[in-house]
Amino acid sequence: MSTNTPKKHIISALVENKPGVLNRLVSLFRRRNFNIDSLTVGRTHKQHVSRMTIVIDGHRLNPRQMVANLYKLVNVIDARLISEDLHVERDMALVKVRTDDTESFNAVTELCERFPARIIDMGMQVAIVEITARTELVEEFIGQLKPIGIIELVRTGVVAMGRGVRTQDTEYEPASMTLQDGELERYSV
Amino acid sequence: MLLTGAEILLECLIKEGVEVVFGYPGGAILPTYDAMTKYPQIRHVLVRHEQGASHMADGFARASGKVGVCIATSGPGATNLVTGLATAMMDSVGIVAITGQVARGSIGTDAFQETDVTGVTLPVTKHNYLVMSAAEIPLVVEEAFHIARSGRPGPVLIDIPKDVQIEKAEFLGYPTGKLRLPGYKVPDSAEDNDIVEAIRLIQEAERPLILAGHGLIMSHATQQLQELAELAGIPVTLTLLGKGAMSEHHPLCIGMMGMHGNAASNHAIQEADLLIALGMRFDDRVTGNIKTYSPNSRKIHVDIDPSEINKNVKVDIGIVGDLRTVLTQMLPLVPRKQHPEWVRRIRDWQEDGSERDILTHYDGTALLGAQVINDLWKFTDGNAVTVTDVGQHQMLEAQYYPHQRPASMLTSGGLGTMGFGFPAAIGAKFAKPDEEVWAIVGDGGFQMTLAELATARQENVDVKIAILNNGFLGMVRQWQEIFYEQRYHATPMVNPDFCKLAEAYGIPSMRVTSRDQIKDSVEFARSIKGPVLIEYVILKEEMVYPMVPAGADLDKMIRRPKLGEKQP
């Protein structure tokens, strides 16, 4: 990475899958004046746990401070500065690009062979291309599509995971609010 | 047992040991107020403004070490709590605020008196809840109290829609035994090697200094602090909220640090070769210019909140843990040491300070705020619980009322909330009914929450109100004098007759204009069991010195000249 690009930090956080949790995180970043570069959220294989990948612009902040602040949120189960360890990261983009003549169509198909990209929708005038790769590669791909004619673009932002045996998981099971068999007797008042 | 949500809530509060709640009714919280008639164990104090309720809960919590509870209706009731929540958040005070919300089906429709209260209070609470079923209430209350009081305490808000208060659910008892907060870990003890490393720094230090903060009081570690200081011969300076962490009569205690702290403390910080910061957070009001702060010292920072370590000041050893536990771990290893030369240097600074003390050479006739506080200290045997508002009188209290025991001085430090003092004193009196509680307030701040005079009267709260009336927003006036070329814009105050005002509320009062009346005024206040208001009419132009201008180096203080010296 060239020296004049600001360092980006990637934080991965396991959070309780409850309403308003995303708001709590974003609000924290805002009030501590930390700049979010990208943020992705999705459920994990456990229904009650979501995982967020947050990329922050490391220009003038201490990322450990950020992680310590995240831990203060009650709904954050685990937060790690994943970019400090061995990890893999992927960014995904959908690009609608002009393919209304042979030249442009060929250029797009050729690019899709050179990059981890593929055409996922083909119309009369335009194609939608999908690329899933490291951010730098996605950036480069977009750069090369530009002269052909980008019409629309959407990106997911980075998702990341520590490599090897590093695991970020939780044993946590949420408390049930409903009455279980026999509980009434146990808690009788 | 099938109970309504409101009844379940009150059952849980009772099981939490809540005896008093400060609140104000309204539409969306009415089911809970109605249910209160069945639970006379909980005393409800009717305030005159919800802000008062939040400060009362705060004062109660600070004075008792328990969780304070306030209650308000939806919308404006809840938003009126916000200042009190922010105050408690900044000073790490455990309170639980309960607010009514519009019925579940109306949420998000801009219904009458609807406000997104969990949204509004997100940045000023440690955590908050919107309860969507009556069955959840026990677990939510249990979590709320646990979060409010544990770790670094803070305010927690529970927002309960009206229909949830009415809804019936099976109440299975409290505590629920289900408490599971996977993301909430409370630090306790320190790593052994951090302790060893800290001891090594203490061993090597020649000019060590302890910075004692609010955390010591909250973790009940004041005894351990004194042992540490005495064992290793380390002087102790206090933050504003740390007042009471060590007796200010102890020879090693050198009083408050910071913007209006003792000059000796600030000099000592800048000259020290080791700072041991305990339960304090290097607020800008105690550091001055952060770039030149204590330049030659190594630093040990113990705090229960990991995000405080290296936040403002980079430290050599950061220890995350409960102070009582950490100090108990340290004490057996602490070396016996004395630092006579260091202590002597501090003494010299202190002597220079007393020569500049206005009390040693004031020859005017008008009453001084410093005299009032000093005499209040004298005539209350230095033993009252004082609750201050914010401004000059607050700094004078910190300078002229030495405290001996924890939680005997309550003040809004972090947020600097004018209007805090009087309602917080009411709350403190509920926490400590057998102690003498004085609200020390200025004429400006008092007028922000003086409606609570009616609360004090209605509940006959035995709180003494000392108003230091200089007819000015004194601290702002001081800044205008020094930094804004004496343009006293919007600081002179045309005040009501405070004694007549007290009379209107049925509260006995007295006006004091000279120093020889102060003793009488204290005796008068003590002779009445109930609220009493004393107005001390003080010099308009009094300044609080020393003063570190905002952003200046900590030892570049504006000082009061010694006797015979020219005014700068």
PDB file of C-alpha atoms in Angstrom, chain B residues 125-257:
ATOM      1  CA  THR B 125     -26.968   6.764  29.279  1.00  0.00           C
ATOM      2  CA  LYS B 126     -24.755   3.788  29.972  1.00  0.00           C
ATOM      3  CA  HIS B 127     -27.531   1.689  28.485  1.00  0.00           C
ATOM      4  CA  ASN B 128     -31.240   1.988  27.843  1.00  0.00           C
ATOM      5  CA  TYR B 129     -34.262  -0.192  27.164  1.00  0.00           C
ATOM      6  CA  LEU B 130     -37.570  -0.001  25.381  1.00  0.00           C
ATOM      7  CA  VAL B 131     -39.694  -2.715  26.985  1.00  0.00           C
ATOM      8  CA  MET B 132     -42.066  -4.357  24.545  1.00  0.00           C
ATOM      9  CA  SER B 133     -43.882  -6.813  26.832  1.00  0.00           C
ATOM     10  CA  ALA B 134     -44.781  -7.027  30.498  1.00  0.00           C
ATOM     11  CA  ALA B 135     -43.083 -10.417  30.738  1.00  0.00           C
ATOM     12  CA  GLU B 136     -39.716  -8.812  30.002  1.00  0.00           C
ATOM     13  CA  ILE B 137     -39.916  -6.308  32.841  1.00  0.00           C
ATOM     14  CA  PRO B 138     -38.210  -8.354  35.590  1.00  0.00           C
ATOM     15  CA  LEU B 139     -35.200  -9.185  33.452  1.00  0.00           C
ATOM     16  CA  VAL B 140     -34.921  -5.629  32.159  1.00  0.00           C
ATOM     17  CA  VAL B 141     -35.111  -4.154  35.666  1.00  0.00           C
ATOM     18  CA  GLU B 142     -32.558  -6.660  36.920  1.00  0.00           C
ATOM     19  CA  GLU B 143     -30.176  -5.862  34.083  1.00  0.00           C
ATOM     20  CA  ALA B 144     -30.741  -2.127  34.455  1.00  0.00           C
ATOM     21  CA  PHE B 145     -29.843  -2.055  38.143  1.00  0.00           C
ATOM     22  CA  HIS B 146     -26.887  -4.354  37.595  1.00  0.00           C
ATOM     23  CA  ILE B 147     -25.532  -2.182  34.787  1.00  0.00           C
ATOM     24  CA  ALA B 148     -26.231   1.068  36.653  1.00  0.00           C
ATOM     25  CA  ARG B 149     -24.304   0.073  39.762  1.00  0.00           C
ATOM     26  CA  SER B 150     -21.516  -2.206  38.542  1.00  0.00           C
ATOM     27  CA  GLY B 151     -18.238  -1.496  36.812  1.00  0.00           C
ATOM     28  CA  ARG B 152     -18.090   2.172  36.003  1.00  0.00           C
ATOM     29  CA  PRO B 153     -21.552   3.151  37.211  1.00  0.00           C
ATOM     30  CA  GLY B 154     -23.866   5.197  35.048  1.00  0.00           C
ATOM     31  CA  PRO B 155     -27.466   6.056  34.273  1.00  0.00           C
ATOM     32  CA  VAL B 156     -29.776   3.459  32.709  1.00  0.00           C
ATOM     33  CA  LEU B 157     -33.173   4.336  31.283  1.00  0.00           C
ATOM     34  CA  ILE B 158     -36.166   2.026  30.966  1.00  0.00           C
ATOM     35  CA  ASP B 159     -38.886   3.213  28.604  1.00  0.00           C
ATOM     36  CA  ILE B 160     -42.191   1.394  29.113  1.00  0.00           C
ATOM     37  CA  PRO B 161     -45.167   1.857  26.786  1.00  0.00           C
ATOM     38  CA  LYS B 162     -48.444   2.561  28.523  1.00  0.00           C
ATOM     39  CA  ASP B 163     -50.121  -0.627  27.344  1.00  0.00           C
ATOM     40  CA  VAL B 164     -47.166  -2.700  28.586  1.00  0.00           C
ATOM     41  CA  GLN B 165     -47.778  -1.227  32.033  1.00  0.00           C
ATOM     42  CA  ILE B 166     -51.375  -2.398  31.788  1.00  0.00           C
ATOM     43  CA  GLU B 167     -50.727  -5.778  30.144  1.00  0.00           C
ATOM     44  CA  LYS B 168     -50.907  -8.746  32.465  1.00  0.00           C
ATOM     45  CA  ALA B 169     -48.142 -11.290  32.687  1.00  0.00           C
ATOM     46  CA  GLU B 170     -47.097 -14.121  34.927  1.00  0.00           C
ATOM     47  CA  PHE B 171     -44.694 -12.742  37.525  1.00  0.00           C
ATOM     48  CA  LEU B 172     -42.190 -15.460  38.303  1.00  0.00           C
ATOM     49  CA  GLY B 173     -40.249 -13.696  40.974  1.00  0.00           C
ATOM     50  CA  TYR B 174     -37.241 -11.478  41.262  1.00  0.00           C
ATOM     51  CA  PRO B 175     -34.349 -11.742  40.770  1.00  0.00           C
ATOM     52  CA  THR B 176     -35.068 -13.729  37.675  1.00  0.00           C
ATOM     53  CA  GLY B 177     -31.939 -15.845  37.777  1.00  0.00           C
ATOM     54  CA  LYS B 178     -31.696 -15.277  34.045  1.00  0.00           C
ATOM     55  CA  LEU B 179     -29.262 -12.397  34.020  1.00  0.00           C
ATOM     56  CA  ARG B 180     -27.101 -12.956  30.983  1.00  0.00           C
ATOM     57  CA  LEU B 181     -25.152 -10.054  29.577  1.00  0.00           C
ATOM     58  CA  PRO B 182     -22.662 -11.609  27.194  1.00  0.00           C
ATOM     59  CA  GLY B 183     -21.156  -8.280  26.194  1.00  0.00           C
ATOM     60  CA  TYR B 184     -20.914  -6.820  29.676  1.00  0.00           C
ATOM     61  CA  LYS B 185     -17.832  -7.760  31.598  1.00  0.00           C
ATOM     62  CA  VAL B 186     -16.849  -5.979  34.764  1.00  0.00           C
ATOM     63  CA  PRO B 187     -13.082  -5.798  35.237  1.00  0.00           C
ATOM     64  CA  ASP B 188     -11.884  -6.766  38.679  1.00  0.00           C
ATOM     65  CA  SER B 189      -8.277  -7.628  39.490  1.00  0.00           C
ATOM     66  CA  ALA B 190      -5.073  -6.607  37.756  1.00  0.00           C
ATOM     67  CA  GLU B 191      -2.505  -8.784  36.003  1.00  0.00           C
ATOM     68  CA  ASP B 192       0.312  -9.734  38.364  1.00  0.00           C
ATOM     69  CA  ASN B 193       3.044  -8.389  36.127  1.00  0.00           C
ATOM     70  CA  ASP B 194       1.341  -5.002  35.893  1.00  0.00           C
ATOM     71  CA  ILE B 195       1.292  -4.867  39.693  1.00  0.00           C
ATOM     72  CA  VAL B 196       4.978  -5.832  39.869  1.00  0.00           C
ATOM     73  CA  GLU B 197       5.850  -3.231  37.267  1.00  0.00           C
ATOM     74  CA  ALA B 198       3.864  -0.548  39.105  1.00  0.00           C
ATOM     75  CA  ILE B 199       5.638  -1.407  42.351  1.00  0.00           C
ATOM     76  CA  ARG B 200       8.968  -1.095  40.572  1.00  0.00           C
ATOM     77  CA  LEU B 201       8.080   2.433  39.434  1.00  0.00           C
ATOM     78  CA  ILE B 202       7.015   3.339  42.977  1.00  0.00           C
ATOM     79  CA  GLN B 203      10.294   1.926  44.267  1.00  0.00           C
ATOM     80  CA  GLU B 204      12.316   4.012  41.826  1.00  0.00           C
ATOM     81  CA  ALA B 205      10.406   7.256  42.193  1.00  0.00           C
ATOM     82  CA  GLU B 206      11.839  10.221  44.034  1.00  0.00           C
ATOM     83  CA  ARG B 207       8.978  12.630  43.490  1.00  0.00           C
ATOM     84  CA  PRO B 208       5.849  10.459  43.364  1.00  0.00           C
ATOM     85  CA  LEU B 209       2.348  11.853  43.531  1.00  0.00           C
ATOM     86  CA  ILE B 210      -1.060  10.176  43.760  1.00  0.00           C
ATOM     87  CA  LEU B 211      -3.952  11.679  41.803  1.00  0.00           C
ATOM     88  CA  ALA B 212      -7.059  10.517  43.645  1.00  0.00           C
ATOM     89  CA  GLY B 213     -10.390  10.528  41.847  1.00  0.00           C
ATOM     90  CA  HIS B 214     -14.048   9.636  42.184  1.00  0.00           C
ATOM     91  CA  GLY B 215     -13.330   5.972  41.430  1.00  0.00           C
ATOM     92  CA  LEU B 216     -11.719   5.514  44.855  1.00  0.00           C
ATOM     93  CA  ILE B 217     -14.895   6.643  46.547  1.00  0.00           C
ATOM     94  CA  MET B 218     -17.153   4.496  44.381  1.00  0.00           C
ATOM     95  CA  SER B 219     -15.098   1.349  44.879  1.00  0.00           C
ATOM     96  CA  HIS B 220     -14.764   1.995  48.635  1.00  0.00           C
ATOM     97  CA  ALA B 221     -10.996   2.018  48.337  1.00  0.00           C
ATOM     98  CA  THR B 222     -10.256   5.096  50.457  1.00  0.00           C
ATOM     99  CA  GLN B 223      -8.709   3.056  53.279  1.00  0.00           C
ATOM    100  CA  GLN B 224      -6.398   1.346  50.788  1.00  0.00           C
ATOM    101  CA  LEU B 225      -5.492   4.722  49.312  1.00  0.00           C
ATOM    102  CA  GLN B 226      -4.434   6.036  52.698  1.00  0.00           C
ATOM    103  CA  GLU B 227      -2.373   2.904  53.387  1.00  0.00           C
ATOM    104  CA  LEU B 228      -0.624   3.209  50.039  1.00  0.00           C
ATOM    105  CA  ALA B 229       0.149   6.888  50.613  1.00  0.00           C
ATOM    106  CA  GLU B 230       1.415   6.318  54.146  1.00  0.00           C
ATOM    107  CA  LEU B 231       3.482   3.231  53.344  1.00  0.00           C
ATOM    108  CA  ALA B 232       5.358   4.732  50.441  1.00  0.00           C
ATOM    109  CA  GLY B 233       5.267   8.326  51.710  1.00  0.00           C
ATOM    110  CA  ILE B 234       3.429   9.599  48.642  1.00  0.00           C
ATOM    111  CA  PRO B 235       1.554  12.924  48.704  1.00  0.00           C
ATOM    112  CA  VAL B 236      -2.033  12.809  47.456  1.00  0.00           C
ATOM    113  CA  THR B 237      -3.858  15.405  45.412  1.00  0.00           C
ATOM    114  CA  LEU B 238      -7.585  15.176  44.737  1.00  0.00           C
ATOM    115  CA  THR B 239      -9.806  15.786  41.769  1.00  0.00           C
ATOM    116  CA  LEU B 240     -12.971  17.772  42.426  1.00  0.00           C
ATOM    117  CA  LEU B 241     -15.021  14.569  42.629  1.00  0.00           C
ATOM    118  CA  GLY B 242     -12.196  12.903  44.531  1.00  0.00           C
ATOM    119  CA  LYS B 243     -12.763  15.224  47.477  1.00  0.00           C
ATOM    120  CA  GLY B 244     -13.347  12.985  50.468  1.00  0.00           C
ATOM    121  CA  ALA B 245     -11.250  10.131  49.071  1.00  0.00           C
ATOM    122  CA  MET B 246      -8.682  11.096  51.694  1.00  0.00           C
ATOM    123  CA  SER B 247      -9.094  13.367  54.667  1.00  0.00           C
ATOM    124  CA  GLU B 248      -7.867  16.824  53.739  1.00  0.00           C
ATOM    125  CA  HIS B 249      -6.469  17.091  57.266  1.00  0.00           C
ATOM    126  CA  HIS B 250      -4.077  14.223  56.590  1.00  0.00           C
ATOM    127  CA  PRO B 251      -0.535  15.586  56.300  1.00  0.00           C
ATOM    128  CA  LEU B 252      -0.003  13.795  52.984  1.00  0.00           C
ATOM    129  CA  CYS B 253      -3.164  15.195  51.418  1.00  0.00           C
ATOM    130  CA  ILE B 254      -2.447  18.409  49.526  1.00  0.00           C
ATOM    131  CA  GLY B 255      -5.962  19.190  48.344  1.00  0.00           C
ATOM    132  CA  MET B 256      -7.496  19.702  44.956  1.00  0.00           C
ATOM    133  CA  MET B 257      -5.660  19.876  41.626  1.00  0.00           C
TER     134      MET B 257
END
